[in-house]
Amino acid sequence: MTRLWSRLRFLFNVRKSIPFLKAFFTAKEVAAAKKVTAIALIVLYFVFPFDLVPDFLIGIGIVDDLAVATLILQLIIKMAPAHIETIIK
C-alpha cells in the first residue's frame, strides 16, 4: 500500500518532472543511446493508439494512460545519473 501512495504522490507532483527532464536531456553524462531511448518511449506513448481501457470511460479510461506515463518517467529516472535523479526526489 505504501508503494501505491508513493507512486500516486510521484505522479501528481508533475512540476518536479520538468526540471528533471530538462537536466536529463541536457546532461553530458547521459549517453546518447539513453536519451534516444527516452525520446522513443515518449513518442511511442503518444503515437501508439491502443488503450487497455477506452478513454470514453471517464475516470477509469485515464488510469491506464497515467500508469503508462508513470512507468515511462520511472524508466527515465532509472537511466539518469544519481546527481540528476536527486532533482525529482
Coordinates of N, CA, C and O in Angstrom, one line a residue:
M1 N 0.8 -1.2 0.0 CA 0.0 0.0 0.0 C 0.9 1.3 0.0 O 0.5 2.2 -0.6
T2 N 2.0 1.2 0.7 CA 2.9 2.4 0.7 C 3.4 2.7 -0.7 O 3.6 3.8 -1.0
R3 N 3.7 1.6 -1.4 CA 4.3 1.8 -2.7 C 3.2 2.5 -3.6 O 3.6 3.3 -4.5
L4 N 1.9 2.1 -3.5 CA 0.9 2.8 -4.3 C 0.8 4.3 -4.0 O 0.7 5.1 -4.9
W5 N 0.9 4.6 -2.7 CA 0.8 6.0 -2.3 C 2.0 6.8 -2.8 O 1.9 7.9 -3.2
S6 N 3.2 6.2 -2.8 CA 4.4 6.9 -3.3 C 4.3 7.1 -4.8 O 4.7 8.1 -5.3
R7 N 3.7 6.2 -5.5 CA 3.6 6.3 -6.9 C 2.5 7.4 -7.3 O 2.7 8.2 -8.2
L8 N 1.4 7.4 -6.5 CA 0.4 8.5 -6.7 C 1.0 9.9 -6.4 O 0.7 10.8 -7.2
R9 N 1.7 10.0 -5.3 CA 2.3 11.2 -5.0 C 3.3 11.7 -6.0 O 3.4 12.8 -6.4
F10 N 4.1 10.7 -6.5 CA 5.1 11.0 -7.6 C 4.4 11.5 -8.9 O 4.8 12.4 -9.5
L11 N 3.2 10.9 -9.2 CA 2.5 11.2 -10.4 C 1.9 12.6 -10.3 O 2.0 13.4 -11.3
F12 N 1.4 13.0 -9.2 CA 0.7 14.2 -9.0 C 1.7 15.4 -8.7 O 1.3 16.5 -8.7
N13 N 3.0 15.1 -8.6 CA 4.0 16.1 -8.4 C 4.7 16.3 -9.7 O 5.9 16.3 -9.8
V14 N 4.0 16.6 -10.7 CA 4.5 16.8 -12.1 C 5.5 17.9 -12.2 O 6.4 17.8 -13.0
R15 N 5.3 19.0 -11.4 CA 6.1 20.1 -11.6 C 7.6 19.8 -11.4 O 8.5 20.5 -11.9
K16 N 7.9 18.7 -10.6 CA 9.3 18.3 -10.4 C 9.8 17.6 -11.6 O 11.0 17.5 -11.7
S17 N 9.0 17.1 -12.4 CA 9.4 16.3 -13.6 C 10.0 17.2 -14.7 O 10.9 16.7 -15.4
I18 N 9.5 18.4 -14.8 CA 10.0 19.3 -15.9 C 11.5 19.6 -15.7 O 12.3 19.4 -16.6
P19 N 11.9 20.1 -14.5 CA 13.4 20.3 -14.4 C 14.2 19.1 -14.5 O 15.3 19.1 -15.0
F20 N 13.7 17.9 -14.0 CA 14.4 16.7 -14.1 C 14.6 16.3 -15.6 O 15.7 16.0 -16.0
L21 N 13.5 16.4 -16.4 CA 13.7 16.0 -17.8 C 14.6 17.0 -18.5 O 15.4 16.5 -19.4
K22 N 14.6 18.2 -18.2 CA 15.5 19.2 -18.8 C 16.9 18.8 -18.4 O 17.8 18.8 -19.3
A23 N 17.2 18.5 -17.2 CA 18.5 18.2 -16.7 C 19.0 16.9 -17.4 O 20.1 16.7 -17.8
F24 N 18.0 15.9 -17.5 CA 18.4 14.6 -18.1 C 18.8 14.8 -19.6 O 19.8 14.3 -20.0
F25 N 18.0 15.6 -20.4 CA 18.3 15.7 -21.8 C 19.5 16.6 -22.1 O 20.0 16.6 -23.2
T26 N 19.8 17.5 -21.1 CA 21.0 18.4 -21.4 C 22.3 17.9 -20.7 O 23.3 18.5 -21.0
A27 N 22.2 16.9 -19.9 CA 23.4 16.4 -19.2 C 24.3 15.7 -20.2 O 23.9 14.9 -21.0
K28 N 25.6 16.0 -20.1 CA 26.6 15.4 -20.9 C 26.9 14.0 -20.4 O 27.5 13.1 -21.1
E29 N 26.6 13.7 -19.1 CA 26.9 12.4 -18.5 C 26.0 11.3 -19.0 O 26.3 10.1 -18.9
V30 N 24.8 11.7 -19.5 CA 23.8 10.7 -20.0 C 24.2 10.4 -21.4 O 24.3 11.2 -22.3
A31 N 24.3 9.1 -21.7 CA 24.7 8.6 -23.0 C 23.6 8.9 -24.0 O 22.4 9.0 -23.7
A32 N 24.0 9.1 -25.3 CA 23.1 9.5 -26.3 C 22.0 8.4 -26.5 O 20.9 8.6 -26.8
A33 N 22.4 7.1 -26.3 CA 21.5 6.0 -26.5 C 20.4 6.1 -25.5 O 19.2 5.7 -25.8
K34 N 20.7 6.5 -24.3 CA 19.7 6.6 -23.2 C 18.7 7.7 -23.6 O 17.5 7.6 -23.3
K35 N 19.2 8.8 -24.1 CA 18.4 9.9 -24.5 C 17.4 9.5 -25.6 O 16.2 9.8 -25.6
V36 N 18.0 8.8 -26.6 CA 17.2 8.3 -27.7 C 16.1 7.4 -27.3 O 15.0 7.4 -27.7
T37 N 16.5 6.5 -26.3 CA 15.5 5.5 -25.8 C 14.4 6.3 -25.1 O 13.2 5.9 -25.2
A38 N 14.7 7.3 -24.3 CA 13.7 8.0 -23.6 C 12.8 8.7 -24.5 O 11.5 8.7 -24.4
I39 N 13.3 9.4 -25.6 CA 12.5 10.0 -26.6 C 11.6 9.0 -27.3 O 10.4 9.3 -27.6
A40 N 12.2 7.9 -27.6 CA 11.4 6.9 -28.3 C 10.2 6.4 -27.5 O 9.1 6.2 -28.0
L41 N 10.5 6.2 -26.2 CA 9.4 5.8 -25.3 C 8.3 6.8 -25.2 O 7.1 6.5 -25.3
I42 N 8.7 8.1 -25.2 CA 7.7 9.2 -25.1 C 6.9 9.3 -26.4 O 5.7 9.4 -26.4
V43 N 7.6 9.2 -27.5 CA 6.9 9.3 -28.8 C 6.0 8.1 -29.1 O 4.9 8.2 -29.5
L44 N 6.5 6.9 -28.7 CA 5.6 5.7 -28.9 C 4.4 5.8 -28.0 O 3.3 5.3 -28.4
Y45 N 4.5 6.4 -26.8 CA 3.3 6.5 -26.0 C 2.3 7.4 -26.6 O 1.1 7.1 -26.6
F46 N 2.7 8.5 -27.3 CA 1.7 9.4 -28.0 C 1.2 8.8 -29.3 O 0.1 9.1 -29.7
V47 N 2.1 8.0 -30.0 CA 1.7 7.5 -31.3 C 0.9 6.3 -31.3 O -0.1 6.1 -32.0
F48 N 1.2 5.4 -30.3 CA 0.5 4.1 -30.2 C -0.9 4.3 -29.8 O -1.2 4.7 -28.7
P49 N -1.9 3.9 -30.6 CA -3.3 4.2 -30.3 C -4.0 3.2 -29.4 O -5.2 3.4 -29.1
F50 N -3.4 2.2 -29.0 CA -4.0 1.2 -28.2 C -4.2 1.6 -26.7 O -3.2 2.0 -26.1
D51 N -5.4 1.4 -26.2 CA -5.6 1.6 -24.8 C -6.1 0.3 -24.2 O -7.0 -0.4 -24.8
L52 N -5.7 0.0 -23.0 CA -6.3 -1.2 -22.3 C -7.7 -0.9 -21.9 O -8.6 -1.8 -22.0
V53 N -8.0 0.3 -21.4 CA -9.3 0.8 -21.1 C -9.6 2.0 -21.9 O -8.9 2.9 -21.9
P54 N -10.7 1.9 -22.7 CA -11.1 3.1 -23.6 C -11.2 4.4 -22.8 O -11.7 4.4 -21.7
D55 N -10.8 5.5 -23.4 CA -10.8 6.8 -22.8 C -12.2 7.3 -22.6 O -12.4 8.2 -21.8
F56 N -13.2 6.8 -23.3 CA -14.5 7.3 -23.2 C -15.2 6.9 -21.8 O -16.2 7.5 -21.4
L57 N -14.5 6.0 -21.1 CA -15.0 5.6 -19.8 C -14.3 6.6 -18.8 O -13.2 6.4 -18.3
I58 N -14.9 7.8 -18.7 CA -14.3 8.9 -17.9 C -13.9 8.4 -16.5 O -14.6 7.8 -15.8
G59 N -12.7 8.8 -16.1 CA -12.1 8.4 -14.8 C -11.4 7.1 -14.9 O -10.2 7.1 -14.7
I60 N -12.0 6.1 -15.4 CA -11.4 4.8 -15.5 C -10.5 4.7 -16.7 O -9.4 4.1 -16.7
G61 N -10.9 5.3 -17.8 CA -10.2 5.3 -19.0 C -8.8 6.0 -19.0 O -7.9 5.7 -19.7
I62 N -8.7 6.9 -18.1 CA -7.5 7.7 -18.0 C -6.4 7.0 -17.1 O -5.2 7.2 -17.3
V63 N -6.9 6.0 -16.3 CA -6.0 5.3 -15.4 C -4.9 4.6 -16.2 O -3.7 4.7 -15.8
D64 N -5.2 3.9 -17.3 CA -4.1 3.2 -18.0 C -3.1 4.2 -18.6 O -1.9 4.0 -18.7
D65 N -3.6 5.4 -19.1 CA -2.7 6.4 -19.6 C -1.8 6.9 -18.5 O -0.6 7.1 -18.7
L66 N -2.3 7.2 -17.3 CA -1.5 7.6 -16.2 C -0.5 6.6 -15.8 O 0.7 6.9 -15.5
A67 N -0.9 5.3 -15.8 CA 0.0 4.2 -15.5 C 1.2 4.2 -16.5 O 2.4 4.0 -16.1
V68 N 0.9 4.3 -17.7 CA 2.0 4.2 -18.8 C 2.9 5.4 -18.6 O 4.1 5.3 -18.7
A69 N 2.3 6.6 -18.4 CA 3.1 7.8 -18.3 C 4.1 7.7 -17.1 O 5.2 8.1 -17.1
T70 N 3.5 7.2 -16.0 CA 4.3 7.0 -14.7 C 5.4 6.0 -15.0 O 6.6 6.2 -14.6
L71 N 5.1 4.9 -15.7 CA 6.1 3.9 -16.0 C 7.2 4.5 -16.8 O 8.4 4.2 -16.6
I72 N 6.9 5.2 -17.9 CA 7.9 5.8 -18.7 C 8.8 6.8 -17.9 O 10.0 6.7 -18.0
L73 N 8.2 7.6 -17.1 CA 9.0 8.5 -16.3 C 9.9 7.8 -15.3 O 11.1 8.2 -15.1
Q74 N 9.4 6.7 -14.7 CA 10.2 6.0 -13.8 C 11.4 5.3 -14.5 O 12.5 5.2 -14.0
L75 N 11.2 4.8 -15.7 CA 12.3 4.2 -16.5 C 13.3 5.3 -16.8 O 14.5 5.0 -16.8
I76 N 12.9 6.5 -17.2 CA 13.9 7.6 -17.4 C 14.6 7.9 -16.2 O 15.9 8.1 -16.2
I77 N 14.0 7.9 -15.0 CA 14.7 8.2 -13.8 C 15.7 7.1 -13.5 O 16.8 7.4 -13.0
K78 N 15.4 5.9 -13.8 CA 16.4 4.8 -13.5 C 17.6 4.9 -14.5 O 18.7 4.5 -14.1
M79 N 17.4 5.5 -15.7 CA 18.5 5.7 -16.6 C 19.4 6.9 -16.2 O 20.5 7.0 -16.7
A80 N 18.9 7.8 -15.4 CA 19.6 9.0 -15.1 C 20.7 8.8 -14.1 O 20.6 7.9 -13.2
P81 N 21.8 9.6 -14.2 CA 22.8 9.5 -13.2 C 22.3 10.0 -11.8 O 21.3 10.7 -11.7
A82 N 23.0 9.6 -10.8 CA 22.5 9.9 -9.4 C 22.3 11.3 -9.1 O 21.3 11.7 -8.5
H83 N 23.2 12.2 -9.6 CA 23.0 13.6 -9.3 C 21.8 14.3 -10.0 O 21.3 15.2 -9.4
I84 N 21.4 13.8 -11.1 CA 20.2 14.3 -11.8 C 19.0 13.6 -11.1 O 17.9 14.3 -11.0
E85 N 19.1 12.4 -10.7 CA 18.0 11.7 -10.1 C 17.5 12.4 -8.8 O 16.3 12.3 -8.5
T86 N 18.4 13.1 -8.1 CA 18.0 13.8 -6.9 C 17.1 14.9 -7.1 O 16.4 15.4 -6.2
I87 N 17.0 15.5 -8.3 CA 16.1 16.6 -8.6 C 14.7 16.2 -8.4 O 13.9 17.0 -7.9
I88 N 14.3 15.0 -8.8 CA 12.9 14.5 -8.7 C 12.5 14.2 -7.3 O 11.4 14.2 -7.0
K89 N 13.5 13.9 -6.4 CA 13.1 13.4 -5.1 C 13.0 14.5 -4.1 O 13.3 15.6 -4.2

